[in-house]
XYZ file of C-alpha atoms in Angstrom:
477
model
C 85.953 14.429 122.799
C 86.074 10.909 122.577
C 89.450 9.384 124.355
C 90.722 7.064 121.561
C 94.235 7.894 120.780
C 96.833 5.162 121.987
C 99.624 7.517 122.288
C 100.400 11.065 122.154
C 103.189 13.404 121.043
C 103.700 16.767 122.299
C 106.494 18.667 120.859
C 106.385 18.459 117.056
C 109.890 19.886 115.776
C 111.301 17.309 113.413
C 112.092 14.591 115.786
C 108.819 14.688 117.342
C 107.191 15.051 114.090
C 108.887 12.138 112.701
C 108.084 9.970 115.887
C 104.493 10.642 115.732
C 104.426 9.665 112.005
C 106.171 6.332 112.875
C 103.519 5.935 115.452
C 100.678 6.360 112.807
C 102.267 4.258 110.140
C 102.353 1.312 112.678
C 98.656 1.427 112.721
C 98.304 3.606 116.200
C 96.001 6.524 116.489
C 98.430 9.355 117.545
C 97.372 12.483 119.475
C 99.312 15.280 118.298
C 100.085 18.819 120.269
C 102.601 21.563 119.723
C 102.758 24.857 121.751
C 102.486 26.607 118.337
C 99.154 25.246 116.575
C 100.751 25.990 113.182
C 103.186 22.934 113.526
C 100.359 20.668 114.298
C 98.463 22.000 111.223
C 101.476 21.506 109.315
C 101.932 17.851 110.367
C 98.387 17.134 109.556
C 98.404 18.799 105.937
C 101.585 17.318 104.900
C 101.482 13.910 106.281
C 97.718 13.296 107.469
C 97.236 10.373 105.123
C 99.948 8.416 106.662
C 97.563 7.012 109.470
C 94.977 8.473 112.282
C 96.119 11.528 113.915
C 94.145 13.587 116.551
C 95.223 17.037 116.516
C 94.465 19.368 119.485
C 95.256 23.171 120.157
C 95.321 22.795 123.668
C 97.206 20.651 126.233
C 93.850 20.013 128.057
C 92.213 18.916 124.777
C 95.263 16.551 124.055
C 95.283 14.839 127.181
C 91.366 14.253 126.809
C 92.006 12.689 123.474
C 94.167 10.000 125.018
C 92.665 6.546 126.149
C 93.780 5.672 129.517
C 96.310 4.837 130.786
C 97.390 7.954 128.962
C 100.817 7.509 127.275
C 102.362 11.219 126.669
C 105.675 11.257 124.649
C 107.578 14.718 125.410
C 109.597 15.937 122.352
C 110.836 19.346 123.458
C 114.176 20.953 124.253
C 115.951 19.431 127.354
C 116.165 21.205 130.484
C 113.598 23.905 131.688
C 111.384 23.332 128.305
C 110.854 19.717 129.532
C 110.072 20.787 133.046
C 107.466 23.482 131.625
C 105.736 20.748 129.783
C 105.530 18.372 132.567
C 104.543 21.095 135.105
C 101.597 21.899 132.445
C 100.759 18.003 132.080
C 100.641 16.728 135.492
C 97.368 18.587 136.712
C 95.696 16.893 133.760
C 96.464 13.463 134.272
C 95.258 10.605 136.369
C 97.276 7.985 138.566
C 98.738 5.312 136.338
C 99.289 7.727 133.395
C 102.795 7.426 131.669
C 104.747 10.352 130.674
C 107.796 9.583 128.365
C 110.532 12.035 127.825
C 112.294 10.953 124.424
C 114.665 13.966 124.244
C 118.209 14.071 125.246
C 117.777 14.444 128.860
C 120.703 14.553 131.364
C 120.268 11.451 133.464
C 120.186 13.234 136.938
C 117.111 15.410 135.673
C 115.333 12.189 134.717
C 115.870 10.702 138.189
C 114.391 13.928 139.761
C 111.463 13.949 137.396
C 110.754 10.261 137.963
C 110.773 10.607 141.723
C 108.316 13.623 141.543
C 105.896 12.180 139.199
C 106.019 8.959 141.135
C 104.658 10.848 144.019
C 101.572 11.733 142.200
C 100.927 8.295 141.246
C 102.329 8.823 137.462
C 104.876 6.696 135.771
C 107.707 8.865 134.246
C 109.770 7.157 131.574
C 113.185 8.703 130.587
C 113.763 7.166 127.100
C 116.898 7.578 124.973
C 116.091 7.473 121.095
C 118.963 7.270 118.778
C 118.960 7.348 115.049
C 118.391 10.848 114.140
C 115.679 12.370 111.823
C 115.699 9.141 109.733
C 115.575 6.733 112.847
C 112.760 8.553 114.327
C 110.635 8.151 111.313
C 111.690 4.598 109.985
C 112.872 2.764 113.100
C 115.142 3.914 115.817
C 116.978 2.190 118.682
C 114.997 2.912 122.012
C 116.326 2.741 125.397
C 113.312 3.300 127.960
C 113.801 3.348 131.679
C 111.302 3.861 134.355
C 109.247 1.173 136.094
C 108.747 -2.169 134.743
C 105.041 -1.915 134.950
C 105.057 1.293 132.596
C 107.121 -0.928 130.276
C 104.170 -3.498 130.201
C 101.925 -0.939 128.719
C 104.671 0.792 126.584
C 107.030 -1.647 125.674
C 104.912 -3.488 122.895
C 104.412 0.129 121.266
C 108.254 1.123 121.484
C 109.347 -2.257 120.180
C 106.948 -2.244 117.349
C 108.261 1.377 115.935
C 111.635 0.450 116.637
C 114.426 -0.734 114.113
C 114.613 -4.620 113.771
C 117.797 -6.593 113.049
C 117.175 -10.489 112.262
C 113.588 -9.746 113.212
C 114.651 -8.703 116.767
C 113.397 -5.234 118.235
C 115.883 -2.570 118.852
C 114.173 -1.580 122.238
C 114.205 -3.277 125.459
C 113.771 -2.244 129.121
C 116.865 -0.781 130.499
C 116.169 -0.045 134.248
C 114.683 2.002 136.919
C 114.270 6.160 137.041
C 117.267 7.288 134.765
C 118.837 4.052 133.386
C 117.544 4.674 130.079
C 118.710 8.304 129.442
C 122.050 7.129 130.910
C 122.578 4.324 128.497
C 121.682 6.942 125.807
C 124.076 9.213 127.240
C 127.037 6.387 127.073
C 125.681 5.620 123.434
C 126.576 9.239 122.554
C 129.953 9.119 124.485
C 130.954 6.103 122.419
C 129.696 7.928 119.335
C 131.979 10.897 119.955
C 135.050 8.219 120.218
C 133.950 6.514 117.227
C 133.518 9.526 114.970
C 136.883 11.156 116.410
C 138.600 7.653 115.732
C 137.538 7.604 112.061
C 138.418 11.384 111.661
C 142.008 10.493 112.809
C 142.084 7.495 110.392
C 141.315 9.865 107.628
C 143.972 12.188 108.750
C 146.548 9.496 108.913
C 145.516 8.645 105.230
C 145.608 11.861 104.219
C 149.118 12.797 105.752
C 151.004 9.241 105.257
C 149.921 8.809 101.508
C 148.889 12.172 100.401
C 145.612 10.818 99.327
C 142.717 12.726 97.968
C 139.434 12.759 100.065
C 138.011 10.827 96.995
C 140.692 8.209 97.323
C 140.268 7.811 101.201
C 136.284 7.612 100.645
C 137.019 4.730 98.490
C 139.125 3.040 101.455
C 136.613 3.547 103.625
C 133.913 1.969 101.333
C 136.228 -1.097 100.911
C 136.473 -0.997 104.950
C 132.792 -1.172 105.218
C 132.773 -4.468 103.777
C 134.545 -6.125 106.367
C 134.879 -6.034 110.214
C 134.698 -2.400 110.397
C 131.057 -2.432 108.670
C 129.044 0.406 110.458
C 126.780 3.212 109.939
C 129.502 5.817 110.722
C 132.115 4.117 108.162
C 129.310 4.178 105.553
C 128.390 7.582 105.938
C 132.130 8.684 106.051
C 132.649 7.167 102.877
C 129.808 8.772 101.136
C 130.936 12.005 102.589
C 134.288 11.884 101.735
C 133.206 11.245 98.049
C 131.230 13.986 97.934
C 131.721 17.015 95.741
C 130.899 20.486 96.517
C 128.442 22.068 94.018
C 129.811 25.649 94.501
C 133.540 24.947 94.133
C 133.890 21.728 92.339
C 136.409 20.697 95.362
C 135.764 17.664 97.812
C 133.083 18.857 100.283
C 135.387 17.761 103.460
C 137.856 20.403 101.975
C 135.828 23.537 102.264
C 134.301 22.524 105.750
C 135.688 24.252 108.588
C 137.581 22.289 110.788
C 135.680 23.206 114.007
C 133.425 20.460 115.492
C 130.224 21.444 117.555
C 128.924 19.276 120.451
C 125.682 19.339 122.248
C 126.726 18.204 125.691
C 126.241 14.620 125.998
C 129.904 13.661 125.353
C 130.856 16.218 128.252
C 128.138 14.566 130.439
C 129.574 11.175 129.934
C 133.313 12.224 130.683
C 132.040 14.133 133.918
C 129.994 10.940 135.001
C 132.982 8.877 134.418
C 135.139 11.043 136.624
C 132.450 10.783 139.236
C 132.435 7.189 138.987
C 135.883 6.854 138.787
C 135.858 4.785 135.502
C 138.603 5.471 132.838
C 137.077 6.156 129.575
C 140.167 7.838 128.023
C 139.125 7.455 124.377
C 135.795 9.112 124.729
C 137.398 11.837 126.775
C 140.089 12.627 124.480
C 137.343 12.656 121.615
C 135.652 15.244 123.648
C 138.646 17.307 124.432
C 139.401 17.156 120.665
C 136.374 18.783 119.767
C 137.130 21.413 122.280
C 140.500 21.930 121.033
C 139.098 22.256 117.370
C 136.957 25.151 118.733
C 139.747 26.822 120.603
C 140.655 29.377 117.897
C 142.902 31.820 119.747
C 145.098 28.882 121.055
C 145.143 27.454 117.464
C 146.295 30.675 115.928
C 149.058 31.169 118.674
C 150.089 27.466 118.388
C 150.985 27.679 114.616
C 154.469 29.286 115.615
C 155.356 26.000 117.599
C 158.316 23.974 116.159
C 157.143 20.529 115.055
C 160.526 18.738 114.827
C 158.906 16.279 112.763
C 160.001 14.120 109.683
C 158.481 14.065 106.245
C 156.075 11.083 106.159
C 157.223 8.670 103.432
C 155.102 5.543 103.176
C 156.939 2.851 101.020
C 154.229 0.287 101.112
C 150.636 1.769 100.394
C 148.802 -1.283 101.014
C 150.271 -2.199 104.098
C 149.968 1.282 105.682
C 146.336 1.195 104.790
C 145.990 -2.370 106.540
C 147.722 -0.891 109.562
C 145.328 2.311 109.777
C 142.433 -0.185 109.598
C 143.655 -2.596 112.368
C 144.723 0.671 114.653
C 141.127 1.894 113.956
C 139.300 -1.441 114.829
C 141.336 -2.098 118.023
C 140.754 1.770 119.098
C 137.025 1.146 118.291
C 137.076 -1.765 120.554
C 138.471 0.182 123.306
C 135.934 2.695 123.093
C 133.147 0.392 123.425
C 134.945 -1.492 126.118
C 135.184 1.438 128.331
C 131.475 2.669 127.539
C 130.454 -0.592 128.768
C 132.373 -0.506 131.738
C 130.857 2.893 132.536
C 127.427 1.494 132.157
C 128.275 -1.326 134.703
C 129.490 1.031 137.196
C 126.639 3.338 137.259
C 124.355 0.309 137.414
C 126.082 -0.625 140.554
C 126.055 2.947 142.026
C 122.316 3.606 141.130
C 120.959 0.107 141.712
C 120.100 -0.462 137.928
C 120.122 -4.176 136.612
C 121.247 -3.263 133.243
C 121.675 -6.098 130.989
C 125.058 -5.206 128.939
C 124.329 -7.851 126.222
C 120.708 -6.440 125.657
C 122.468 -2.643 125.227
C 124.741 -4.061 122.476
C 121.914 -5.941 120.788
C 119.474 -2.997 120.756
C 122.281 -0.915 119.300
C 122.623 -3.165 116.198
C 120.144 -1.169 114.336
C 118.583 2.485 114.194
C 121.309 4.027 116.049
C 124.283 6.088 115.076
C 126.875 3.633 116.303
C 125.143 0.622 114.710
C 127.819 -1.691 113.736
C 128.695 -5.310 112.890
C 130.921 -5.743 115.573
C 128.068 -5.347 118.219
C 126.694 -8.843 117.335
C 130.044 -9.959 118.899
C 129.837 -7.740 121.916
C 126.241 -9.191 122.404
C 127.821 -12.718 122.038
C 130.290 -12.109 124.639
C 128.172 -10.560 127.494
C 125.778 -13.536 126.640
C 128.502 -15.909 127.217
C 129.856 -14.130 130.399
C 127.103 -11.472 131.928
C 129.783 -10.572 134.544
C 132.646 -9.938 132.104
C 134.647 -7.461 133.914
C 136.628 -6.304 130.820
C 135.147 -6.734 127.220
C 138.868 -6.619 125.870
C 139.368 -9.861 127.903
C 136.572 -11.807 125.887
C 138.188 -14.484 123.729
C 137.069 -13.090 120.475
C 138.262 -9.563 121.196
C 141.486 -10.577 122.749
C 142.459 -12.336 119.482
C 141.161 -9.617 117.390
C 142.978 -6.794 119.156
C 145.995 -8.948 119.815
C 146.232 -9.296 116.048
C 146.256 -5.610 115.420
C 148.416 -4.668 118.222
C 151.694 -4.558 116.205
C 149.901 -2.086 113.538
C 148.488 0.050 116.256
C 152.002 0.449 117.816
C 153.313 1.306 114.165
C 150.578 3.905 113.452
C 150.805 5.480 116.903
C 154.855 5.897 116.739
C 154.510 7.096 113.110
C 151.992 9.662 113.747
C 153.948 11.177 116.814
C 157.379 11.107 114.499
C 155.464 13.106 111.841
C 153.511 15.381 113.811
C 149.959 14.175 113.157
C 147.820 14.288 116.363
C 146.103 11.147 117.169
C 144.654 11.692 120.724
C 141.974 9.007 120.445
C 144.242 6.433 118.817
C 147.122 7.024 121.138
C 145.247 7.331 124.425
C 143.445 3.867 123.311
C 146.753 2.132 123.019
C 147.933 3.553 126.460
C 144.605 2.386 128.159
C 145.414 -1.027 126.298
C 148.783 -1.049 127.559
C 147.470 -0.062 130.948
C 145.082 -2.516 131.626
C 147.376 -5.369 130.567
C 150.350 -4.273 132.671
C 151.283 -6.363 135.623
C 152.353 -3.331 137.571
C 151.806 0.327 136.923
C 153.747 3.262 138.491
C 150.814 4.319 140.597
C 152.956 2.964 143.324
C 155.163 5.965 142.932
C 152.093 8.114 143.242
C 150.763 6.574 146.327
C 154.322 7.251 147.924
C 154.350 10.698 146.981
C 150.608 11.107 148.562
C 151.953 9.660 151.587
C 155.023 11.955 151.759
C 153.237 15.183 151.599
C 149.860 14.368 152.937
C 149.799 11.327 155.010
C 147.487 9.701 152.677
C 148.855 5.977 153.714
C 149.600 3.232 151.351
C 149.383 -0.602 151.374
C 152.095 -3.136 150.631
C 152.452 -5.843 148.377
C 153.981 -8.233 150.965
C 151.608 -7.992 153.673
C 148.028 -6.815 154.419
C 147.042 -3.578 155.956
C 147.232 0.078 155.620
C 150.470 2.090 156.371
C 152.088 5.472 156.791
C 155.796 6.407 157.018
C 157.143 9.288 159.283
C 158.703 11.018 156.363
C 159.473 14.220 158.250
C 160.799 12.117 161.335
C 162.599 8.925 161.701
C 160.889 7.455 158.688
C 159.584 4.556 160.751
C 156.623 2.876 159.275
C 153.520 2.365 161.145
C 149.970 0.791 160.915
C 147.565 3.585 159.878
């Protein structure tokens, strides 16, 4: 077989199939392979006219059809299936070849695989791909990690097929080993928070105004024309205005209120705990999904007294504007926390991640694409070492203008028994980072009392311990 394919894709479920078509549409000769050859045949039969494909039944033929250095994209289920494909591939590859895992792998797995393949002289590129099925076909946001050398070969191809905003590709080199999959994980965590915040805004408008799904959809459509413009706001407006064909009711009113999750949100929260980074909005969004699926607890909880008022909104337009401002402010907090986590991980794992570049490649193709990502890019370009996104002058002013509305919405929701975990935790975080003094002094005193964990003082340097069970004298630790 003549080795002439410029890139190959193994694993032709919907995402792999669409990614292969995207490569072909951009003029690349694409080797395609699937464990079940029927899926390969189906791709060729349905879309073979979109470009040049080289189908193979066996992994050996698939590898043989690729030009050196071989570039193999793996699009199979994360975990064991990915390891199985890698184990089958490695003996067939030569030094300098590039293996790209474009699935939602957990970044520790990516770090392990990169180290193992590096020992064989191979490049392993853990690559985040966001945008779903449509993005894979028409231009996703792409977050490749791995070696810089591998990006020299692979980068131009990935940039070519990625989404473009103002002519700029939504793809850039992220960092070594697991950096690409880490950034994609955090992207998904932010996505969890964004979706939860939007859902809470819907619930507030429904509870406060008694508005129908159609009416709320119209409000969201109007919001999408301003600072909140984003893919998620756009599709929410569409979903809310959709009517169920079978019942004639609003579609969202017949959907069970139980949200699923595939694990990336949990991974994000678990890693943040390991790093000691507070991502409260993302965590509450993840727990909110867990609560939605806690059927026994929710059934038992229906007997709990609300002691809540009947919500009576006297100024409809003012209330809608308050919800909008609270939503915007809470969204900024979620992104700020996510970028803090990226910075902490970069320091922990030795990754040189450009946070401004991450915001730039998220402007198109991906699920969290939004107008204000331009502002985030500008913030990190102005100050690459920015310690807190909220402290950027633009966001300080923008969120500051919404704080009063944010407080009104959170307090009214509490008084009227409407759960707003992401709105509320985001506001608490905002107040926490701006506070001159937190009550952690009491916690540290408690820790010293029961465990001799020591403390520091505000009036002199050093670490101290008090003999609580003795004469309560203080001594340097």
